[in-house]
JSON list of C-alpha atoms in Angstrom, two decimals:
[
{"chain": "O", "resi": 1, "resn": "SER", "atom": "CA", "xyz": [0.00, 0.00, 0.00]},
{"chain": "O", "resi": 2, "resn": "GLN", "atom": "CA", "xyz": [1.19, 3.51, -0.59]},
{"chain": "O", "resi": 3, "resn": "GLN", "atom": "CA", "xyz": [2.39, 5.51, 2.30]},
{"chain": "O", "resi": 4, "resn": "GLY", "atom": "CA", "xyz": [1.58, 9.02, 3.22]},
{"chain": "O", "resi": 5, "resn": "GLU", "atom": "CA", "xyz": [4.18, 11.69, 3.20]},
{"chain": "O", "resi": 6, "resn": "GLU", "atom": "CA", "xyz": [5.31, 13.88, 5.99]},
{"chain": "O", "resi": 7, "resn": "ASP", "atom": "CA", "xyz": [7.10, 17.13, 5.93]},
{"chain": "O", "resi": 8, "resn": "PRO", "atom": "CA", "xyz": [9.49, 18.29, 6.89]},
{"chain": "O", "resi": 9, "resn": "GLN", "atom": "CA", "xyz": [11.65, 15.17, 6.84]},
{"chain": "O", "resi": 10, "resn": "ALA", "atom": "CA", "xyz": [13.81, 16.73, 9.51]},
{"chain": "O", "resi": 11, "resn": "LEU", "atom": "CA", "xyz": [13.23, 19.63, 11.85]},
{"chain": "O", "resi": 12, "resn": "SER", "atom": "CA", "xyz": [15.66, 21.23, 14.27]},
{"chain": "O", "resi": 13, "resn": "ILE", "atom": "CA", "xyz": [14.42, 23.80, 16.80]},
{"chain": "O", "resi": 14, "resn": "GLN", "atom": "CA", "xyz": [15.39, 25.35, 20.09]},
{"chain": "O", "resi": 15, "resn": "GLU", "atom": "CA", "xyz": [13.85, 24.30, 23.36]},
{"chain": "O", "resi": 16, "resn": "GLY", "atom": "CA", "xyz": [10.74, 26.31, 24.08]},
{"chain": "O", "resi": 17, "resn": "GLU", "atom": "CA", "xyz": [9.81, 26.78, 20.44]},
{"chain": "O", "resi": 18, "resn": "ASN", "atom": "CA", "xyz": [6.84, 25.12, 18.81]},
{"chain": "O", "resi": 19, "resn": "ALA", "atom": "CA", "xyz": [7.26, 22.28, 16.32]},
{"chain": "O", "resi": 20, "resn": "THR", "atom": "CA", "xyz": [4.82, 21.64, 13.51]},
{"chain": "O", "resi": 21, "resn": "MET", "atom": "CA", "xyz": [4.81, 18.50, 11.40]},
{"chain": "O", "resi": 22, "resn": "ASN", "atom": "CA", "xyz": [2.52, 17.82, 8.48]},
{"chain": "O", "resi": 23, "resn": "CYS", "atom": "CA", "xyz": [1.18, 14.60, 7.06]},
{"chain": "O", "resi": 24, "resn": "SER", "atom": "CA", "xyz": [-0.55, 13.99, 3.75]},
{"chain": "O", "resi": 25, "resn": "TYR", "atom": "CA", "xyz": [-2.26, 10.80, 2.74]},
{"chain": "O", "resi": 26, "resn": "LYS", "atom": "CA", "xyz": [-3.90, 9.38, -0.35]},
{"chain": "O", "resi": 27, "resn": "THR", "atom": "CA", "xyz": [-7.04, 7.43, 0.53]},
{"chain": "O", "resi": 28, "resn": "SER", "atom": "CA", "xyz": [-10.17, 8.00, 2.57]},
{"chain": "O", "resi": 29, "resn": "ILE", "atom": "CA", "xyz": [-9.63, 7.22, 6.21]},
{"chain": "O", "resi": 30, "resn": "ASN", "atom": "CA", "xyz": [-11.47, 6.08, 9.29]},
{"chain": "O", "resi": 31, "resn": "ASN", "atom": "CA", "xyz": [-8.97, 7.74, 11.60]},
{"chain": "O", "resi": 32, "resn": "LEU", "atom": "CA", "xyz": [-5.45, 9.12, 11.67]},
{"chain": "O", "resi": 33, "resn": "GLN", "atom": "CA", "xyz": [-2.97, 8.53, 14.44]},
{"chain": "O", "resi": 34, "resn": "TRP", "atom": "CA", "xyz": [0.32, 10.06, 15.45]},
{"chain": "O", "resi": 35, "resn": "TYR", "atom": "CA", "xyz": [3.17, 8.07, 16.94]},
{"chain": "O", "resi": 36, "resn": "ARG", "atom": "CA", "xyz": [6.54, 8.90, 18.39]},
{"chain": "O", "resi": 37, "resn": "GLN", "atom": "CA", "xyz": [9.64, 6.74, 18.09]},
{"chain": "O", "resi": 38, "resn": "ASN", "atom": "CA", "xyz": [12.88, 7.26, 19.92]},
{"chain": "O", "resi": 39, "resn": "SER", "atom": "CA", "xyz": [15.94, 6.04, 18.05]},
{"chain": "O", "resi": 40, "resn": "GLY", "atom": "CA", "xyz": [16.02, 2.26, 17.83]},
{"chain": "O", "resi": 41, "resn": "ARG", "atom": "CA", "xyz": [12.94, 1.82, 19.98]},
{"chain": "O", "resi": 42, "resn": "GLY", "atom": "CA", "xyz": [9.29, 0.92, 19.56]},
{"chain": "O", "resi": 43, "resn": "LEU", "atom": "CA", "xyz": [6.45, 3.27, 18.88]},
{"chain": "O", "resi": 44, "resn": "VAL", "atom": "CA", "xyz": [4.47, 5.25, 21.40]},
{"chain": "O", "resi": 45, "resn": "HIS", "atom": "CA", "xyz": [0.91, 6.20, 20.55]},
{"chain": "O", "resi": 46, "resn": "LEU", "atom": "CA", "xyz": [0.36, 9.94, 20.94]},
{"chain": "O", "resi": 47, "resn": "ILE", "atom": "CA", "xyz": [-3.10, 10.78, 19.70]},
{"chain": "O", "resi": 48, "resn": "LEU", "atom": "CA", "xyz": [-5.91, 9.53, 17.46]},
{"chain": "O", "resi": 49, "resn": "ILE", "atom": "CA", "xyz": [-8.23, 11.77, 15.50]},
{"chain": "O", "resi": 50, "resn": "ARG", "atom": "CA", "xyz": [-11.30, 10.41, 13.79]},
{"chain": "O", "resi": 51, "resn": "SER", "atom": "CA", "xyz": [-12.35, 11.37, 10.30]},
{"chain": "O", "resi": 52, "resn": "ASN", "atom": "CA", "xyz": [-15.28, 13.40, 11.62]},
{"chain": "O", "resi": 53, "resn": "GLU", "atom": "CA", "xyz": [-13.06, 15.42, 13.94]},
{"chain": "O", "resi": 54, "resn": "ARG", "atom": "CA", "xyz": [-11.14, 18.52, 12.93]},
{"chain": "O", "resi": 55, "resn": "GLU", "atom": "CA", "xyz": [-8.96, 19.22, 15.92]},
{"chain": "O", "resi": 56, "resn": "LYS", "atom": "CA", "xyz": [-7.83, 17.42, 19.03]},
{"chain": "O", "resi": 57, "resn": "HIS", "atom": "CA", "xyz": [-5.62, 18.33, 21.98]},
{"chain": "O", "resi": 58, "resn": "SER", "atom": "CA", "xyz": [-3.63, 16.28, 24.42]},
{"chain": "O", "resi": 59, "resn": "GLY", "atom": "CA", "xyz": [-1.34, 18.14, 26.78]},
{"chain": "O", "resi": 60, "resn": "ARG", "atom": "CA", "xyz": [1.21, 20.03, 24.65]},
{"chain": "O", "resi": 61, "resn": "LEU", "atom": "CA", "xyz": [0.01, 18.27, 21.50]},
{"chain": "O", "resi": 62, "resn": "ARG", "atom": "CA", "xyz": [-2.48, 19.66, 19.03]},
{"chain": "O", "resi": 63, "resn": "VAL", "atom": "CA", "xyz": [-3.58, 17.70, 16.00]},
{"chain": "O", "resi": 64, "resn": "THR", "atom": "CA", "xyz": [-5.66, 18.96, 13.13]},
{"chain": "O", "resi": 65, "resn": "LEU", "atom": "CA", "xyz": [-7.26, 17.00, 10.35]},
{"chain": "O", "resi": 66, "resn": "ASP", "atom": "CA", "xyz": [-8.50, 18.27, 6.99]},
{"chain": "O", "resi": 67, "resn": "THR", "atom": "CA", "xyz": [-10.11, 15.39, 5.15]},
{"chain": "O", "resi": 68, "resn": "SER", "atom": "CA", "xyz": [-10.85, 17.55, 2.10]},
{"chain": "O", "resi": 69, "resn": "LYS", "atom": "CA", "xyz": [-7.12, 18.09, 1.65]},
{"chain": "O", "resi": 70, "resn": "LYS", "atom": "CA", "xyz": [-6.20, 14.67, 3.02]},
{"chain": "O", "resi": 71, "resn": "SER", "atom": "CA", "xyz": [-3.78, 16.22, 5.43]},
{"chain": "O", "resi": 72, "resn": "SER", "atom": "CA", "xyz": [-3.07, 16.44, 9.13]},
{"chain": "O", "resi": 73, "resn": "SER", "atom": "CA", "xyz": [-0.70, 18.42, 11.28]},
{"chain": "O", "resi": 74, "resn": "LEU", "atom": "CA", "xyz": [0.87, 17.78, 14.67]},
{"chain": "O", "resi": 75, "resn": "LEU", "atom": "CA", "xyz": [1.88, 20.77, 16.75]},
{"chain": "O", "resi": 76, "resn": "ILE", "atom": "CA", "xyz": [4.07, 20.35, 19.80]},
{"chain": "O", "resi": 77, "resn": "THR", "atom": "CA", "xyz": [4.08, 23.49, 21.88]},
{"chain": "O", "resi": 78, "resn": "ALA", "atom": "CA", "xyz": [6.87, 24.64, 24.18]},
{"chain": "O", "resi": 79, "resn": "SER", "atom": "CA", "xyz": [9.14, 21.86, 23.01]},
{"chain": "O", "resi": 80, "resn": "ARG", "atom": "CA", "xyz": [11.66, 20.18, 25.28]},
{"chain": "O", "resi": 81, "resn": "ALA", "atom": "CA", "xyz": [14.89, 18.37, 24.57]},
{"chain": "O", "resi": 82, "resn": "ALA", "atom": "CA", "xyz": [13.09, 15.17, 25.57]},
{"chain": "O", "resi": 83, "resn": "ASP", "atom": "CA", "xyz": [10.74, 15.63, 22.60]},
{"chain": "O", "resi": 84, "resn": "THR", "atom": "CA", "xyz": [13.64, 14.75, 20.29]},
{"chain": "O", "resi": 85, "resn": "ALA", "atom": "CA", "xyz": [12.40, 11.72, 18.34]},
{"chain": "O", "resi": 86, "resn": "SER", "atom": "CA", "xyz": [10.87, 10.66, 15.05]},
{"chain": "O", "resi": 87, "resn": "TYR", "atom": "CA", "xyz": [7.19, 11.31, 14.61]},
{"chain": "O", "resi": 88, "resn": "PHE", "atom": "CA", "xyz": [4.98, 9.28, 12.30]},
{"chain": "O", "resi": 89, "resn": "CYS", "atom": "CA", "xyz": [1.42, 9.67, 11.18]},
{"chain": "O", "resi": 90, "resn": "ALA", "atom": "CA", "xyz": [-0.53, 6.52, 10.42]},
{"chain": "O", "resi": 91, "resn": "THR", "atom": "CA", "xyz": [-3.87, 6.16, 8.72]},
{"chain": "O", "resi": 92, "resn": "ASP", "atom": "CA", "xyz": [-6.55, 3.57, 9.27]},
{"chain": "O", "resi": 93, "resn": "ALA", "atom": "CA", "xyz": [-8.59, 3.29, 6.11]},
{"chain": "O", "resi": 94, "resn": "GLY", "atom": "CA", "xyz": [-11.31, 1.32, 7.89]},
{"chain": "O", "resi": 95, "resn": "GLY", "atom": "CA", "xyz": [-12.98, -1.59, 6.16]},
{"chain": "O", "resi": 96, "resn": "GLY", "atom": "CA", "xyz": [-12.03, -3.92, 8.96]},
{"chain": "O", "resi": 97, "resn": "GLY", "atom": "CA", "xyz": [-8.61, -5.34, 9.74]},
{"chain": "O", "resi": 98, "resn": "ASN", "atom": "CA", "xyz": [-7.41, -2.21, 11.58]},
{"chain": "O", "resi": 99, "resn": "LYS", "atom": "CA", "xyz": [-4.36, -2.01, 9.33]},
{"chain": "O", "resi": 100, "resn": "LEU", "atom": "CA", "xyz": [-2.28, 1.11, 9.60]},
{"chain": "O", "resi": 101, "resn": "THR", "atom": "CA", "xyz": [-0.37, 2.80, 6.79]},
{"chain": "O", "resi": 102, "resn": "PHE", "atom": "CA", "xyz": [2.53, 4.85, 8.10]},
{"chain": "O", "resi": 103, "resn": "GLY", "atom": "CA", "xyz": [3.86, 8.10, 6.76]},
{"chain": "O", "resi": 104, "resn": "THR", "atom": "CA", "xyz": [7.50, 8.69, 6.02]},
{"chain": "O", "resi": 105, "resn": "GLY", "atom": "CA", "xyz": [8.14, 10.39, 9.34]},
{"chain": "O", "resi": 106, "resn": "THR", "atom": "CA", "xyz": [9.65, 13.61, 10.63]},
{"chain": "O", "resi": 107, "resn": "GLN", "atom": "CA", "xyz": [12.87, 13.56, 12.65]},
{"chain": "O", "resi": 108, "resn": "LEU", "atom": "CA", "xyz": [12.60, 16.26, 15.27]},
{"chain": "O", "resi": 109, "resn": "LYS", "atom": "CA", "xyz": [15.62, 17.52, 17.15]},
{"chain": "O", "resi": 110, "resn": "VAL", "atom": "CA", "xyz": [15.10, 19.92, 20.02]},
{"chain": "O", "resi": 111, "resn": "GLU", "atom": "CA", "xyz": [18.28, 21.62, 21.11]},
{"chain": "O", "resi": 112, "resn": "LEU", "atom": "CA", "xyz": [19.00, 23.19, 24.46]},
{"chain": "Z", "resi": 1, "resn": "GLY", "atom": "CA", "xyz": [-1.73, -1.82, 30.99]},
{"chain": "Z", "resi": 2, "resn": "ALA", "atom": "CA", "xyz": [-1.41, -2.82, 27.32]},
{"chain": "Z", "resi": 3, "resn": "VAL", "atom": "CA", "xyz": [2.24, -3.83, 27.32]},
{"chain": "Z", "resi": 4, "resn": "VAL", "atom": "CA", "xyz": [3.73, -5.69, 24.38]},
{"chain": "Z", "resi": 5, "resn": "SER", "atom": "CA", "xyz": [7.13, -7.34, 24.60]},
{"chain": "Z", "resi": 6, "resn": "GLN", "atom": "CA", "xyz": [9.43, -8.73, 21.97]},
{"chain": "Z", "resi": 7, "resn": "HIS", "atom": "CA", "xyz": [12.19, -11.24, 22.33]},
{"chain": "Z", "resi": 8, "resn": "PRO", "atom": "CA", "xyz": [14.99, -11.05, 21.55]},
{"chain": "Z", "resi": 9, "resn": "SER", "atom": "CA", "xyz": [15.67, -7.32, 21.41]},
{"chain": "Z", "resi": 10, "resn": "ARG", "atom": "CA", "xyz": [18.77, -7.91, 19.29]},
{"chain": "Z", "resi": 11, "resn": "VAL", "atom": "CA", "xyz": [19.97, -10.91, 17.36]},
{"chain": "Z", "resi": 12, "resn": "ILE", "atom": "CA", "xyz": [22.90, -11.57, 15.08]},
{"chain": "Z", "resi": 13, "resn": "CYS", "atom": "CA", "xyz": [22.84, -14.64, 12.90]},
{"chain": "Z", "resi": 14, "resn": "LYS", "atom": "CA", "xyz": [24.74, -16.08, 9.99]},
{"chain": "Z", "resi": 15, "resn": "SER", "atom": "CA", "xyz": [23.44, -16.25, 6.44]},
{"chain": "Z", "resi": 16, "resn": "GLY", "atom": "CA", "xyz": [21.36, -19.30, 5.81]},
{"chain": "Z", "resi": 17, "resn": "THR", "atom": "CA", "xyz": [20.17, -19.78, 9.37]},
{"chain": "Z", "resi": 18, "resn": "SER", "atom": "CA", "xyz": [16.66, -19.15, 10.70]},
{"chain": "Z", "resi": 19, "resn": "VAL", "atom": "CA", "xyz": [15.71, -16.76, 13.44]},
{"chain": "Z", "resi": 20, "resn": "LYS", "atom": "CA", "xyz": [12.54, -16.70, 15.52]},
{"chain": "Z", "resi": 21, "resn": "ILE", "atom": "CA", "xyz": [11.20, -13.49, 17.02]},
{"chain": "Z", "resi": 22, "resn": "GLU", "atom": "CA", "xyz": [8.47, -13.56, 19.66]},
{"chain": "Z", "resi": 23, "resn": "CYS", "atom": "CA", "xyz": [5.80, -10.96, 20.28]},
{"chain": "Z", "resi": 24, "resn": "ARG", "atom": "CA", "xyz": [3.79, -11.18, 23.48]},
{"chain": "Z", "resi": 25, "resn": "SER", "atom": "CA", "xyz": [0.93, -9.17, 24.88]},
{"chain": "Z", "resi": 26, "resn": "LEU", "atom": "CA", "xyz": [1.70, -9.22, 28.58]},
{"chain": "Z", "resi": 27, "resn": "ASP", "atom": "CA", "xyz": [-1.49, -7.98, 30.19]},
{"chain": "Z", "resi": 28, "resn": "PHE", "atom": "CA", "xyz": [-4.18, -8.38, 27.58]},
{"chain": "Z", "resi": 29, "resn": "GLN", "atom": "CA", "xyz": [-5.45, -10.81, 25.00]},
{"chain": "Z", "resi": 30, "resn": "ALA", "atom": "CA", "xyz": [-4.81, -10.02, 21.36]},
{"chain": "Z", "resi": 31, "resn": "THR", "atom": "CA", "xyz": [-6.76, -11.71, 18.60]},
{"chain": "Z", "resi": 32, "resn": "THR", "atom": "CA", "xyz": [-4.81, -9.73, 16.05]},
{"chain": "Z", "resi": 33, "resn": "MET", "atom": "CA", "xyz": [-1.13, -8.87, 15.90]},
{"chain": "Z", "resi": 34, "resn": "PHE", "atom": "CA", "xyz": [0.80, -7.12, 13.17]},
{"chain": "Z", "resi": 35, "resn": "TRP", "atom": "CA", "xyz": [4.39, -7.48, 12.02]},
{"chain": "Z", "resi": 36, "resn": "TYR", "atom": "CA", "xyz": [6.30, -4.54, 10.55]},
{"chain": "Z", "resi": 37, "resn": "ARG", "atom": "CA", "xyz": [9.82, -4.04, 9.35]},
{"chain": "Z", "resi": 38, "resn": "GLN", "atom": "CA", "xyz": [11.71, -0.78, 9.41]},
{"chain": "Z", "resi": 39, "resn": "PHE", "atom": "CA", "xyz": [14.94, 0.10, 7.62]},
{"chain": "Z", "resi": 40, "resn": "PRO", "atom": "CA", "xyz": [17.22, 2.77, 9.10]},
{"chain": "Z", "resi": 41, "resn": "LYS", "atom": "CA", "xyz": [15.70, 6.23, 9.01]},
{"chain": "Z", "resi": 42, "resn": "GLN", "atom": "CA", "xyz": [12.67, 4.95, 7.16]},
{"chain": "Z", "resi": 43, "resn": "SER", "atom": "CA", "xyz": [9.07, 4.31, 8.00]},
{"chain": "Z", "resi": 44, "resn": "LEU", "atom": "CA", "xyz": [7.36, 1.12, 9.11]},
{"chain": "Z", "resi": 45, "resn": "MET", "atom": "CA", "xyz": [6.20, -1.24, 6.41]},
{"chain": "Z", "resi": 46, "resn": "LEU", "atom": "CA", "xyz": [3.46, -3.67, 7.29]},
{"chain": "Z", "resi": 47, "resn": "MET", "atom": "CA", "xyz": [4.53, -7.23, 6.51]},
{"chain": "Z", "resi": 48, "resn": "ALA", "atom": "CA", "xyz": [1.59, -9.30, 7.67]},
{"chain": "Z", "resi": 49, "resn": "THR", "atom": "CA", "xyz": [-1.45, -9.53, 9.89]},
{"chain": "Z", "resi": 50, "resn": "SER", "atom": "CA", "xyz": [-1.40, -12.38, 12.37]},
{"chain": "Z", "resi": 51, "resn": "ASN", "atom": "CA", "xyz": [-4.73, -13.76, 13.58]},
{"chain": "Z", "resi": 52, "resn": "GLU", "atom": "CA", "xyz": [-4.98, -16.20, 16.44]},
{"chain": "Z", "resi": 53, "resn": "GLY", "atom": "CA", "xyz": [-5.89, -19.67, 15.24]},
{"chain": "Z", "resi": 54, "resn": "SER", "atom": "CA", "xyz": [-5.72, -18.92, 11.54]},
{"chain": "Z", "resi": 55, "resn": "LYS", "atom": "CA", "xyz": [-3.20, -18.29, 8.80]},
{"chain": "Z", "resi": 56, "resn": "ALA", "atom": "CA", "xyz": [-1.49, -14.95, 8.60]},
{"chain": "Z", "resi": 57, "resn": "THR", "atom": "CA", "xyz": [-2.37, -12.50, 5.87]},
{"chain": "Z", "resi": 58, "resn": "TYR", "atom": "CA", "xyz": [0.69, -11.20, 4.06]},
{"chain": "Z", "resi": 59, "resn": "GLU", "atom": "CA", "xyz": [1.08, -7.87, 2.34]},
{"chain": "Z", "resi": 60, "resn": "GLN", "atom": "CA", "xyz": [1.94, -7.76, -1.31]},
{"chain": "Z", "resi": 61, "resn": "GLY", "atom": "CA", "xyz": [5.58, -8.48, -1.97]},
{"chain": "Z", "resi": 62, "resn": "VAL", "atom": "CA", "xyz": [6.21, -10.26, 1.33]},
{"chain": "Z", "resi": 63, "resn": "GLU", "atom": "CA", "xyz": [7.29, -13.87, 0.91]},
{"chain": "Z", "resi": 64, "resn": "LYS", "atom": "CA", "xyz": [5.19, -16.01, 3.20]},
{"chain": "Z", "resi": 65, "resn": "ASP", "atom": "CA", "xyz": [7.55, -18.97, 2.94]},
{"chain": "Z", "resi": 66, "resn": "LYS", "atom": "CA", "xyz": [10.42, -16.80, 4.08]},
{"chain": "Z", "resi": 67, "resn": "PHE", "atom": "CA", "xyz": [8.65, -15.00, 6.90]},
{"chain": "Z", "resi": 68, "resn": "LEU", "atom": "CA", "xyz": [6.71, -17.65, 8.78]},
{"chain": "Z", "resi": 69, "resn": "ILE", "atom": "CA", "xyz": [4.14, -16.36, 11.24]},
{"chain": "Z", "resi": 70, "resn": "ASN", "atom": "CA", "xyz": [2.46, -18.40, 13.93]},
{"chain": "Z", "resi": 71, "resn": "HIS", "atom": "CA", "xyz": [-0.18, -16.97, 16.26]},
{"chain": "Z", "resi": 72, "resn": "ALA", "atom": "CA", "xyz": [-0.75, -19.95, 18.49]},
{"chain": "Z", "resi": 73, "resn": "SER", "atom": "CA", "xyz": [-2.38, -18.21, 21.42]},
{"chain": "Z", "resi": 74, "resn": "LEU", "atom": "CA", "xyz": [-4.13, -14.99, 22.32]},
{"chain": "Z", "resi": 75, "resn": "THR", "atom": "CA", "xyz": [-0.92, -13.59, 23.80]},
{"chain": "Z", "resi": 76, "resn": "LEU", "atom": "CA", "xyz": [1.82, -14.83, 21.49]},
{"chain": "Z", "resi": 77, "resn": "SER", "atom": "CA", "xyz": [2.76, -14.44, 17.84]},
{"chain": "Z", "resi": 78, "resn": "THR", "atom": "CA", "xyz": [6.08, -15.52, 16.38]},
{"chain": "Z", "resi": 79, "resn": "LEU", "atom": "CA", "xyz": [7.88, -14.44, 13.23]},
{"chain": "Z", "resi": 80, "resn": "THR", "atom": "CA", "xyz": [10.51, -16.80, 11.87]},
{"chain": "Z", "resi": 81, "resn": "VAL", "atom": "CA", "xyz": [12.89, -15.46, 9.25]},
{"chain": "Z", "resi": 82, "resn": "THR", "atom": "CA", "xyz": [13.97, -18.56, 7.36]},
{"chain": "Z", "resi": 83, "resn": "SER", "atom": "CA", "xyz": [17.26, -18.88, 5.51]},
{"chain": "Z", "resi": 84, "resn": "ALA", "atom": "CA", "xyz": [18.18, -15.36, 6.47]},
{"chain": "Z", "resi": 85, "resn": "HIS", "atom": "CA", "xyz": [20.31, -13.20, 4.18]},
{"chain": "Z", "resi": 86, "resn": "PRO", "atom": "CA", "xyz": [22.06, -9.88, 4.85]},
{"chain": "Z", "resi": 87, "resn": "GLU", "atom": "CA", "xyz": [19.26, -8.01, 3.09]},
{"chain": "Z", "resi": 88, "resn": "ASP", "atom": "CA", "xyz": [16.88, -9.30, 5.78]},
{"chain": "Z", "resi": 89, "resn": "SER", "atom": "CA", "xyz": [18.79, -7.25, 8.34]},
{"chain": "Z", "resi": 90, "resn": "SER", "atom": "CA", "xyz": [16.27, -4.80, 9.69]},
{"chain": "Z", "resi": 91, "resn": "PHE", "atom": "CA", "xyz": [14.29, -3.66, 12.70]},
{"chain": "Z", "resi": 92, "resn": "TYR", "atom": "CA", "xyz": [11.21, -5.84, 13.15]},
{"chain": "Z", "resi": 93, "resn": "ILE", "atom": "CA", "xyz": [8.33, -4.44, 15.21]},
{"chain": "Z", "resi": 94, "resn": "CYS", "atom": "CA", "xyz": [5.11, -6.12, 16.24]},
{"chain": "Z", "resi": 95, "resn": "SER", "atom": "CA", "xyz": [1.89, -4.61, 17.47]},
{"chain": "Z", "resi": 96, "resn": "ALA", "atom": "CA", "xyz": [-1.19, -6.07, 19.09]},
{"chain": "Z", "resi": 97, "resn": "ILE", "atom": "CA", "xyz": [-4.83, -5.10, 19.29]},
{"chain": "Z", "resi": 98, "resn": "ARG", "atom": "CA", "xyz": [-6.89, -5.92, 22.36]},
{"chain": "Z", "resi": 99, "resn": "THR", "atom": "CA", "xyz": [-9.53, -8.52, 21.76]},
{"chain": "Z", "resi": 100, "resn": "SER", "atom": "CA", "xyz": [-11.93, -6.24, 23.60]},
{"chain": "Z", "resi": 101, "resn": "GLY", "atom": "CA", "xyz": [-11.16, -2.58, 23.32]},
{"chain": "Z", "resi": 102, "resn": "ASN", "atom": "CA", "xyz": [-10.86, 0.43, 21.10]},
{"chain": "Z", "resi": 103, "resn": "TYR", "atom": "CA", "xyz": [-8.75, -1.28, 18.42]},
{"chain": "Z", "resi": 104, "resn": "GLU", "atom": "CA", "xyz": [-5.72, 0.81, 19.31]},
{"chain": "Z", "resi": 105, "resn": "GLN", "atom": "CA", "xyz": [-2.48, -0.89, 18.31]},
{"chain": "Z", "resi": 106, "resn": "TYR", "atom": "CA", "xyz": [0.08, -1.35, 21.06]},
{"chain": "Z", "resi": 107, "resn": "PHE", "atom": "CA", "xyz": [3.61, -1.67, 19.78]},
{"chain": "Z", "resi": 108, "resn": "GLY", "atom": "CA", "xyz": [6.44, -3.81, 20.99]},
{"chain": "Z", "resi": 109, "resn": "PRO", "atom": "CA", "xyz": [9.94, -2.37, 21.49]},
{"chain": "Z", "resi": 110, "resn": "GLY", "atom": "CA", "xyz": [11.27, -3.98, 18.31]},
{"chain": "Z", "resi": 111, "resn": "THR", "atom": "CA", "xyz": [13.93, -6.55, 17.44]},
{"chain": "Z", "resi": 112, "resn": "ARG", "atom": "CA", "xyz": [17.11, -5.59, 15.65]},
{"chain": "Z", "resi": 113, "resn": "LEU", "atom": "CA", "xyz": [18.14, -8.41, 13.31]},
{"chain": "Z", "resi": 114, "resn": "THR", "atom": "CA", "xyz": [21.60, -8.43, 11.80]},
{"chain": "Z", "resi": 115, "resn": "VAL", "atom": "CA", "xyz": [22.49, -11.14, 9.32]},
{"chain": "Z", "resi": 116, "resn": "THR", "atom": "CA", "xyz": [26.19, -11.58, 8.65]}
]
């Protein structure tokens, strides 16, 4: 299956700044999820937004979804060095099976 | 809750040998587990869907005779890489969905396979 694309591929910011990552996908979806992965480790689920939702918040995270443009964004506010990781969006196209299609990922580096 | 473990975390094997990787849901039952592979600095690619008590469903381009999957119980799925070659070196990650729940996937910590 085709993957979505994320941009930027890499992002370097200073601690305290906001980080915005974008995800585009190709097919209709049931929901879109964001995950975080520290280098060489497994994935941590951050947030899920359903196709009928436009915006969702969780702590310092804000996710938006525009199904007409087939795109989503993840905003991390007041970033910390500990936020340094790769971030992936993943889409669930529905239809049963709960299969996820992952985007290409954004490598975020937050510097002190 | 919802912890998924993988064993081993790292394995080095010689070309031509087979390697088994285990994925366990520690505190929940999982009818469905997924196996992914990830190359360095790349995204996760779904390899197959593992269903308890039935044959796995493989994604297009994944050789089912090379990547054997067994989901013998509601808490354990295994992936066996048969006759491994250096190009099979990768990071293999599993995930599991609760039998009863919101269908969120819980990911294991991954297994780094190096074939020499």
